[in-house]
XYZ file of C-alpha atoms in Angstrom:
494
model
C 53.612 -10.459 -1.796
C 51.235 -10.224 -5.198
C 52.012 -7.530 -7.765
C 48.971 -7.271 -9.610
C 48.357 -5.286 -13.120
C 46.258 -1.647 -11.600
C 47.520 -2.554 -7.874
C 48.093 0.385 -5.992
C 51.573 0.542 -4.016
C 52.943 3.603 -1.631
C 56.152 4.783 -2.600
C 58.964 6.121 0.523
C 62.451 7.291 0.090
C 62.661 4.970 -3.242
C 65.940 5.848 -5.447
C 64.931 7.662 -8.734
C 60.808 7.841 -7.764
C 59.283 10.826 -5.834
C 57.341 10.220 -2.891
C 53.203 9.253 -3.552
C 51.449 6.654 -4.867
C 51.781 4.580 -7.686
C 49.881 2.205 -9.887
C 51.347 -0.469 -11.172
C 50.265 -0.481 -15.116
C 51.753 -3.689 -16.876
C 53.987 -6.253 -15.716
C 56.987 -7.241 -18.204
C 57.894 -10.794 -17.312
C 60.847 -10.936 -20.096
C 63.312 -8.465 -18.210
C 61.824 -8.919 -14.715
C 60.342 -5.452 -14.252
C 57.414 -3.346 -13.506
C 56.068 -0.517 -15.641
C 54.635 2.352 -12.625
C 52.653 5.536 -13.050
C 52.316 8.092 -10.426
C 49.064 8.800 -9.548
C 49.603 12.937 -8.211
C 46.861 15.071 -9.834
C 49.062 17.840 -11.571
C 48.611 19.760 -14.908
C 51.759 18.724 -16.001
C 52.031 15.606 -18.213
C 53.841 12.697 -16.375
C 55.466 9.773 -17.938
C 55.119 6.051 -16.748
C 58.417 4.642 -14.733
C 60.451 1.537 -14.970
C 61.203 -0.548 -11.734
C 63.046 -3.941 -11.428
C 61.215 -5.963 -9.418
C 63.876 -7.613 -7.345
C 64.409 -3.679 -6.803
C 60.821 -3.749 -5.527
C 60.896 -6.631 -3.460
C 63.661 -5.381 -1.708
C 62.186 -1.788 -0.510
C 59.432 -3.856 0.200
C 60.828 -5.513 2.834
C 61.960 -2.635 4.094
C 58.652 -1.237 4.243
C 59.861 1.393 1.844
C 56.968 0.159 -0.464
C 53.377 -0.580 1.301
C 50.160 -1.788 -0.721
C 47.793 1.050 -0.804
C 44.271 2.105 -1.646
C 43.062 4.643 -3.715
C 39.496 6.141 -3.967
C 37.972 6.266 -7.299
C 35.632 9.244 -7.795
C 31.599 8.160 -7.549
C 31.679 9.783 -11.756
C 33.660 6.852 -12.446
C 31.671 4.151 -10.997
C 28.350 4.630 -12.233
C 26.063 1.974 -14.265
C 25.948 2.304 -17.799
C 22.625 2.405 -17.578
C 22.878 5.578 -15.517
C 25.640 7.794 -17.696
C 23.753 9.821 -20.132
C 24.288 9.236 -23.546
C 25.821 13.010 -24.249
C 29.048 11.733 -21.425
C 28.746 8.467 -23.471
C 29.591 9.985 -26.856
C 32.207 12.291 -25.321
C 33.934 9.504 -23.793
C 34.062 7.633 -27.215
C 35.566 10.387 -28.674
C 38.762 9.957 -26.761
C 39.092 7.163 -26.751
C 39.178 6.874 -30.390
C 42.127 9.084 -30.175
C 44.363 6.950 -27.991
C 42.812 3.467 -28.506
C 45.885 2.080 -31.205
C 48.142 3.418 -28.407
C 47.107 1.940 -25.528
C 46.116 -1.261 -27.165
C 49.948 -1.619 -28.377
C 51.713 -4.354 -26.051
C 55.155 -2.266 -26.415
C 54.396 0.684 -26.701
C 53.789 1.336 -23.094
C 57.541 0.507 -22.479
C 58.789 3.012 -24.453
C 56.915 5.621 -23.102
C 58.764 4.569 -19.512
C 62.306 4.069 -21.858
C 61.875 6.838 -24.696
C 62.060 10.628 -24.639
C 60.172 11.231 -27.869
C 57.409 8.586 -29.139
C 56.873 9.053 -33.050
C 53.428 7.200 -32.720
C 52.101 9.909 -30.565
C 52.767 12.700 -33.438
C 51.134 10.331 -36.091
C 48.196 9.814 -33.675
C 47.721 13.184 -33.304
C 47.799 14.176 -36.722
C 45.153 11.384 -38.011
C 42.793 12.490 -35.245
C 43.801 16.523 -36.135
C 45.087 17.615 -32.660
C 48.173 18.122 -30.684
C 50.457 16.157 -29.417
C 49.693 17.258 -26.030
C 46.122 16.679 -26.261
C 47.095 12.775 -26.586
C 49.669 12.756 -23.901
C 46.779 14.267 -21.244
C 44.486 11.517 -22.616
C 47.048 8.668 -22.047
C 47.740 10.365 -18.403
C 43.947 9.975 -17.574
C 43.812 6.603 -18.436
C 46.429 5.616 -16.972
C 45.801 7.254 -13.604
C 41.970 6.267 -13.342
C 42.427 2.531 -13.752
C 42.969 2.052 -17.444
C 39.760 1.524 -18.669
C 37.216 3.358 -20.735
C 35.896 5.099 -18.130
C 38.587 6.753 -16.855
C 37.781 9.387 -20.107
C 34.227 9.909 -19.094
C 34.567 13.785 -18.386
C 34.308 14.946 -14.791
C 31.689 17.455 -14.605
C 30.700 16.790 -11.380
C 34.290 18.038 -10.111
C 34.010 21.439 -12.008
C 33.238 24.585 -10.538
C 33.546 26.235 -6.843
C 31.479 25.407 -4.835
C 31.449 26.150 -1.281
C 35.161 28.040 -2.172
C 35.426 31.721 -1.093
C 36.428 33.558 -4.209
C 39.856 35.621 -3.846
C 41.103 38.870 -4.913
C 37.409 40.120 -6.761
C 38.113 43.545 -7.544
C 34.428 43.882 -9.364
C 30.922 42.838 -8.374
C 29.849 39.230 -9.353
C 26.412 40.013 -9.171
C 23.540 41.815 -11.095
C 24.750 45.560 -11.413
C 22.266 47.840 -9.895
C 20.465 50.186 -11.894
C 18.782 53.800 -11.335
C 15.004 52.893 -12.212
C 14.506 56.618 -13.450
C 17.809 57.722 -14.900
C 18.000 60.931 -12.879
C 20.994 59.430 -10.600
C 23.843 57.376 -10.462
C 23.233 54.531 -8.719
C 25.713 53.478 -5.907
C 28.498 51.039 -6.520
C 28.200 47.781 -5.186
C 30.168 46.873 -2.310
C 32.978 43.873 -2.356
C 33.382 42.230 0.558
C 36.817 40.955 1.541
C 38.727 39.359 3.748
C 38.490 41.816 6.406
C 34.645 42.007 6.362
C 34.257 38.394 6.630
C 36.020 38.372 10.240
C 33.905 41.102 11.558
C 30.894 39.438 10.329
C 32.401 36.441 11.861
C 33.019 38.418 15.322
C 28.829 39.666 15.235
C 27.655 36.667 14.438
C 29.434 35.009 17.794
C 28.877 37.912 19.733
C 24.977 38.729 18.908
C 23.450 36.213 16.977
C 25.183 32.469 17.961
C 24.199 32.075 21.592
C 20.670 31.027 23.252
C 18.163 33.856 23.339
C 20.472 35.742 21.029
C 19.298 38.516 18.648
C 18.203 38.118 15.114
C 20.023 38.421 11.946
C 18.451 42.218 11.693
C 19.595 43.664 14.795
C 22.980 41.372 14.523
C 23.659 43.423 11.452
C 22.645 46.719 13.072
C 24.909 46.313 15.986
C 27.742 45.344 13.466
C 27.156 48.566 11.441
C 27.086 50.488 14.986
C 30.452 48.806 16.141
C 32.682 48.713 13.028
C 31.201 50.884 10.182
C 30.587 54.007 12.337
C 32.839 56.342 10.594
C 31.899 54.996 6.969
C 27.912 55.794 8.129
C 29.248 58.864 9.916
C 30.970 60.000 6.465
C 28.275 59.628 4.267
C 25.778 61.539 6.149
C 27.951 64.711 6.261
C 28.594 64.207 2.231
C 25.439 63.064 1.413
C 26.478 60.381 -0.523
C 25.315 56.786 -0.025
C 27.838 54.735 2.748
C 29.906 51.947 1.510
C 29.148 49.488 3.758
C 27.861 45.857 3.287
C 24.213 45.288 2.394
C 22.169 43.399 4.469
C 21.667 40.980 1.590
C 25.352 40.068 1.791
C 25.403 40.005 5.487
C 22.955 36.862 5.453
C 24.642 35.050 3.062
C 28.202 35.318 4.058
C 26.501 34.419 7.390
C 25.857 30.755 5.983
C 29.051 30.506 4.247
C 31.306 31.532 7.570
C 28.659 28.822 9.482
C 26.935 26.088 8.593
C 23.434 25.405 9.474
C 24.266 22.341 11.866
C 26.699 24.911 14.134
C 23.639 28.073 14.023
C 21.439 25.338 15.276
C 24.161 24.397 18.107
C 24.793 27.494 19.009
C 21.528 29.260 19.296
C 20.412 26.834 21.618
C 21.153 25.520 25.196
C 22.956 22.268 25.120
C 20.060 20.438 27.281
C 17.928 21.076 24.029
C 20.000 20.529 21.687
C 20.532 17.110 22.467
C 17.043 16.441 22.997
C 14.995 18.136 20.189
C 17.780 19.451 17.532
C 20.407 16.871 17.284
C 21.046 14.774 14.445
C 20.106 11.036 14.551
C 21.831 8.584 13.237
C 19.522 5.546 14.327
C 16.621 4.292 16.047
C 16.751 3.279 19.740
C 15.275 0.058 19.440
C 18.336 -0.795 16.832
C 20.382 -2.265 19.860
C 17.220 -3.396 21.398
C 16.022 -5.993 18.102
C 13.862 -8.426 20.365
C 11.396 -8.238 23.063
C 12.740 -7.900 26.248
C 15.492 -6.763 25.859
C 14.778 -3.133 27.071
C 12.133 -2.258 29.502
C 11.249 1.818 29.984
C 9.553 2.813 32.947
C 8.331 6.557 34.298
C 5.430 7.917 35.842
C 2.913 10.862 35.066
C 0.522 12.697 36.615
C -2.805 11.815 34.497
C -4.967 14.841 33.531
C -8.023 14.148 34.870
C -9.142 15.106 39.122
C -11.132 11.994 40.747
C -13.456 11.834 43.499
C -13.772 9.857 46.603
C -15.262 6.305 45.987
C -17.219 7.669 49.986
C -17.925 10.612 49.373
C -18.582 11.746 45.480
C -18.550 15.552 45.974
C -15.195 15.226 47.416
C -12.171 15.678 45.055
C -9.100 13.771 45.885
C -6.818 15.098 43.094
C -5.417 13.614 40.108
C -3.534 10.001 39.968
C 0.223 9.499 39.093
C -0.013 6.410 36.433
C 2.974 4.300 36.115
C 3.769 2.416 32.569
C 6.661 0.087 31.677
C 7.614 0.146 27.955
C 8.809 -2.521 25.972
C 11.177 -0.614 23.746
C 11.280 -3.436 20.769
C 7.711 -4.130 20.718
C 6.371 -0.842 21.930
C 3.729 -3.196 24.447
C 3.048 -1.717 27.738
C 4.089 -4.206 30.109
C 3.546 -2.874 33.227
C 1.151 -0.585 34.258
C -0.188 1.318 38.172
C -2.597 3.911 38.716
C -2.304 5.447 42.145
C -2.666 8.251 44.707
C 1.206 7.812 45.171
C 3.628 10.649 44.136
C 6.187 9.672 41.849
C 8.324 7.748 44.531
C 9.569 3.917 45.190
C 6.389 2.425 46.897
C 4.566 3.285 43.657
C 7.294 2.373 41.077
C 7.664 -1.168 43.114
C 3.634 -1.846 42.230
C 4.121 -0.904 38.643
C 7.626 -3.697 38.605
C 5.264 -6.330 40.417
C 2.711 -5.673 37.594
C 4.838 -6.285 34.706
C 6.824 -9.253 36.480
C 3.484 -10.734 37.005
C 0.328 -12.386 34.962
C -2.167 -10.158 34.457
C -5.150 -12.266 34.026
C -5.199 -12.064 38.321
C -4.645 -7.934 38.233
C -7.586 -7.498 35.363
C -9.933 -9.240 37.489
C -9.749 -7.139 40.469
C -11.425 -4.612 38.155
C -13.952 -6.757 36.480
C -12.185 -7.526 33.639
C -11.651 -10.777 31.858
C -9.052 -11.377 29.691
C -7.096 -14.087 28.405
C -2.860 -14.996 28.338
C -2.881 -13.779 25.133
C -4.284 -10.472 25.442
C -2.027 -9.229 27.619
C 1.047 -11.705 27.556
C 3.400 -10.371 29.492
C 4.942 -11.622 32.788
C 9.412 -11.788 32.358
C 11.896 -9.588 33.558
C 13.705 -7.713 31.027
C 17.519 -7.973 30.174
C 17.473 -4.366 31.037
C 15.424 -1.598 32.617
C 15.727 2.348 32.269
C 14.530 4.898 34.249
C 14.603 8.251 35.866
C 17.704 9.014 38.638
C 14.920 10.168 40.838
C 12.995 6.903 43.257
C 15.257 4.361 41.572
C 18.131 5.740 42.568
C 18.157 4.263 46.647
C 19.628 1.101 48.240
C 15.702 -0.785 48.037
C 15.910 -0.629 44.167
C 19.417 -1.503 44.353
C 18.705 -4.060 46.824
C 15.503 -5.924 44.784
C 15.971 -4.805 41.208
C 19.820 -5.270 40.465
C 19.853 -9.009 41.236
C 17.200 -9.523 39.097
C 17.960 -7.127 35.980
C 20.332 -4.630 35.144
C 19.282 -0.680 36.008
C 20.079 1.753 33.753
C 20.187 5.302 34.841
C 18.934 8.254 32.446
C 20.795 11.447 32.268
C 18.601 14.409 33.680
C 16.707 16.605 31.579
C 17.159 14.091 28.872
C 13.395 12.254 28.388
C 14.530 11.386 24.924
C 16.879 8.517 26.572
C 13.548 6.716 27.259
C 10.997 8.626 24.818
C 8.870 5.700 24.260
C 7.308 5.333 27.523
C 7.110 9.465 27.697
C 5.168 9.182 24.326
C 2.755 6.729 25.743
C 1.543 9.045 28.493
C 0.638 11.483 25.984
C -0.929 8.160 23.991
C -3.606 6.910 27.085
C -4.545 11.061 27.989
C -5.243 12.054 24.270
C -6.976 8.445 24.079
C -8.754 8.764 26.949
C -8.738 10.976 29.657
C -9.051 13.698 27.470
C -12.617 13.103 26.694
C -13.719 12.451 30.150
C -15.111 15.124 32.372
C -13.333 16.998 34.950
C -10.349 16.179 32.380
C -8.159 19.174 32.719
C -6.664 18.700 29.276
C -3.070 18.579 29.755
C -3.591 22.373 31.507
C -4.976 24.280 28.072
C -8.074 25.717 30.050
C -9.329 28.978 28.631
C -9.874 31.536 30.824
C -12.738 31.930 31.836
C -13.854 28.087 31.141
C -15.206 26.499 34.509
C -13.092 24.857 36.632
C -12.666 20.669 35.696
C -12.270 20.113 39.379
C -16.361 20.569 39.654
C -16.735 18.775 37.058
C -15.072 15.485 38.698
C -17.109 12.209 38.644
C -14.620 9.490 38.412
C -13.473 7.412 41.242
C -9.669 5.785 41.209
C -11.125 2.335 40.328
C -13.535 3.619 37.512
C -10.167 5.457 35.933
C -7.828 2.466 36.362
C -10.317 0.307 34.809
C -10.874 2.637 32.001
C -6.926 2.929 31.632
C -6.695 -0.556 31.373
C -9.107 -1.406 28.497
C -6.939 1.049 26.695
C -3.149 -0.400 27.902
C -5.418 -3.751 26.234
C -6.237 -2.189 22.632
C -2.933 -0.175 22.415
C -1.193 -3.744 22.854
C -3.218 -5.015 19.762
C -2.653 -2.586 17.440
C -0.443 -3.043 14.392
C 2.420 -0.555 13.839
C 4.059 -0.650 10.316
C 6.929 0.989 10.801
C 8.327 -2.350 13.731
C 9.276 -4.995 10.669
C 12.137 -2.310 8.940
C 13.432 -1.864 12.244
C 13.878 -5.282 13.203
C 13.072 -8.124 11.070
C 12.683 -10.435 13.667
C 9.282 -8.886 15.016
C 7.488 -9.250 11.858
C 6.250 -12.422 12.885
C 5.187 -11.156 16.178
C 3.592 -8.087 14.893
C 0.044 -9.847 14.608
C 0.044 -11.137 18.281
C 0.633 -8.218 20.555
C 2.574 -5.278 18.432
């Protein structure tokens, strides 16, 4: 056990100290014993305490006495670069007022021995205040560590914010006025405690549940349900009802709920957690190198193709299949077929980004290189959809080679990388091509992209690949924050 000058210690059921915590100010080595000051915010002024520290080895045994921690405010741990000269000056000033005291060896034990200190009164008459004054001082710096900061002055403490103001029996705001004079304008009306619950009950009832009603008819229906006979009262006296104003409605609405809970609540839970939700991180934080995370889903491209027989026949559009490196954002795997989304198209897509790719480029005239497209490993890891991989053939082939994650459903933001890279290759690409139906914004009216169809399945697979080729070359910035370790690798194939 180390009893250190400013340590912090937890007193329990200690003879002669209350319950709290304690910092231990100065250690006096010639009687054996330990000057304390509890550390309890109060406004009263509290004097430093004498314990023998055999006495405080003892109840530390016992566990009567435990070493402690306690949080500074951020005020006091600023630069000194950073306070601003006007704090600077104030703290100066008091410390000029206590400085002979606190720089006095003995003095601090009498102030844990004595009842009256005669030094204080002289203090406080050289500096021309009160005795009190000096005593609050000395309790500041001896609660906040003992140094110079502890006097800086805690503005940043002050005030109430975010507390609900109690017992108001006027307005706090601007009085209204009557713009002509003619009429007395109406009083303002204080809300109180009573108000705030049956805004609280219209707000749950009307305005914090999907597809619920605005914060204009929430605030009708609340006048409707509990301020009928107020409303009712002032019509037949022709005198203005004293109800809330909408004004106040709105903003005790934020006070009573934050924006994170009318975000919540307003929405349905599936997209909340995919579009509304904080985020703490990046995915690829748990994914840092290549490999270690493989995304793979399908989509149905936007473009119809023809028969490579017959040209004026349409065949429909292709489902494209794309495997994701989530670290490096490469495409890895890639199929373009006239399979639905299913297992015997999924398996092609695998084989393609298990494989070398120099073979599968050449089948569509294209020549290419290891490092163009260098990709040919199994991943550590491979998500996807609970829709074809979910079956005893992917649990048969895939598990023994890599582990399959499943995806909640509804939930494309478990595996948003690949999902983004659809939308990368048909804003890219197929787009721009004809008989493109554009991701389904046709005007009405606008002829029919089906008869516009020229493409053949080969002519858009080898189109799709020159692109999965140049997206695998480009640069992206924002890969080197995320992971150090790809900055290296961002010039090959990020």
């Amino acid at each position: 056990m180390e009893i250190e000058i400013n340590s912090i210690w937890e007193f329990r059921d200690v003879e002669g100290f209350k319950d709290g915590i304690y910092r231990v100010l100065r250690i006096e080595d010639n009687i054996s014993a330990l000057i304390v000051f509890n550390l309890e915010h109060t406004t009263k002024i509290v004097r430093p305490a004498l314990l023998q520290i055999e006495h405080f080895r003892v109840r530390f045994k016992k566990k009567k006495i435990q070493k402690t921690i306690y949080e500074l405010s951020p005020y006091l741990l600023h630069d000194e670069e950073i306070i601003p000269v006007k704090y600077k000056s104030l703290r100066e000033e008091r410390y000029k007022k206590i400085k002979e005291l606190v720089q006095d060896p003995d003095l601090l034990f009498d102030f844990s021995t004595k009842r009256k200190i005669p030094e204080v009164s002289i203090q406080a008459i050289k500096c021309g205040t009160d005795n009190k004054t000096i005593y609050r001082l000395l309790n500041l710096y001896w609660r906040l560590g003992q140094t110079k900061n502890s006097l800086l002055p805690a503005y940043s403490l002050s005030g109430g914010k975010g507390k609900i103001r109690e017992a108001v029996n006027n307005s706090l705001g601007t009085k209204p006025v009557s713009r002509t004079g003619q009429f007395c304008s109406h009083q303002s009306y204080i809300v109180k405690e009573k108000d705030r619950e049956l805004f609280e009950k219209a707000l749950k009832k009307y305005y914090l549940k999907p597809n619920g009603l605005n914060l204009k008819e929430t605030y009708k229906n609340l006048l409707r349900q509990s301020y009928q006979f107020e409303i009712l009262d002032a019509y037949y006296l022709d005198t203005i009802p004293g109800v809330p104003s909408y004004r106040q409605f709105i903003n005790w609405s934020k006070k009573i709920f934050d924006q994170h809970e009318i975000v919540k609540f307003r929405t349905s839970e599936t997209d909340y957690l995919r579009n509304k939700r904080a985020v703490e991180a990046s995915i690829t934080d748990r994914t840092p190198l290549p490999g270690s995370c493989f995304e793979i889903d399908a989509t149905v491209a936007d473009v119809h193709i023809v028969s490579e027989l017959r040209r004026n026949h349409v065949i429909g559009r292709p489902t494209i299949y794309s495997i994701i490196d989530r670290a490096s954002r490469m495409i890895v795997g890639f199929h373009v077929s006239l399979y639905h989304a299913s297992w015997k198209a999924a398996r092609q897509a695998l084989v393609n980004a298990f494989s070398s790719k120099i073979e599968y480029c050449q089948q569509f005239g294209i020549e290419i290189s290891e490092d163009d497209w260098p990709c040919s490993h199994l991943p550590q890891r491979l998500i996807c959809d609970n829709g074809e991989m979910i079956g005893l053939k992917p649990q048969e082939l895939i598990v023994p080679l890599t582990e399959l994650q499943i995806a909640p459903p509804y939930r494309p933001d478990c595996k948003s990388l690949v999902e983004r890279r659809f939308g990368y290759l048909n804003d890219k690409s197929l787009h721009r091509l004809l008989g493109s139906s554009r991701g389904g914004k046709i005007i009405r009216g606008s002829p029919d992209p089906r008869k516009s169809a020229i493409y053949t399945l080969r002519e858009i697979t080898t189109l799709l690949i020159r692109d999965v080729i140049e997206h695998n070359k480009e640069i992206f910035d924002d890969l080197p924050p995320v992971s150090g370790l790809l900055s290296p690798l961002n010039n090959h194939y990020v």
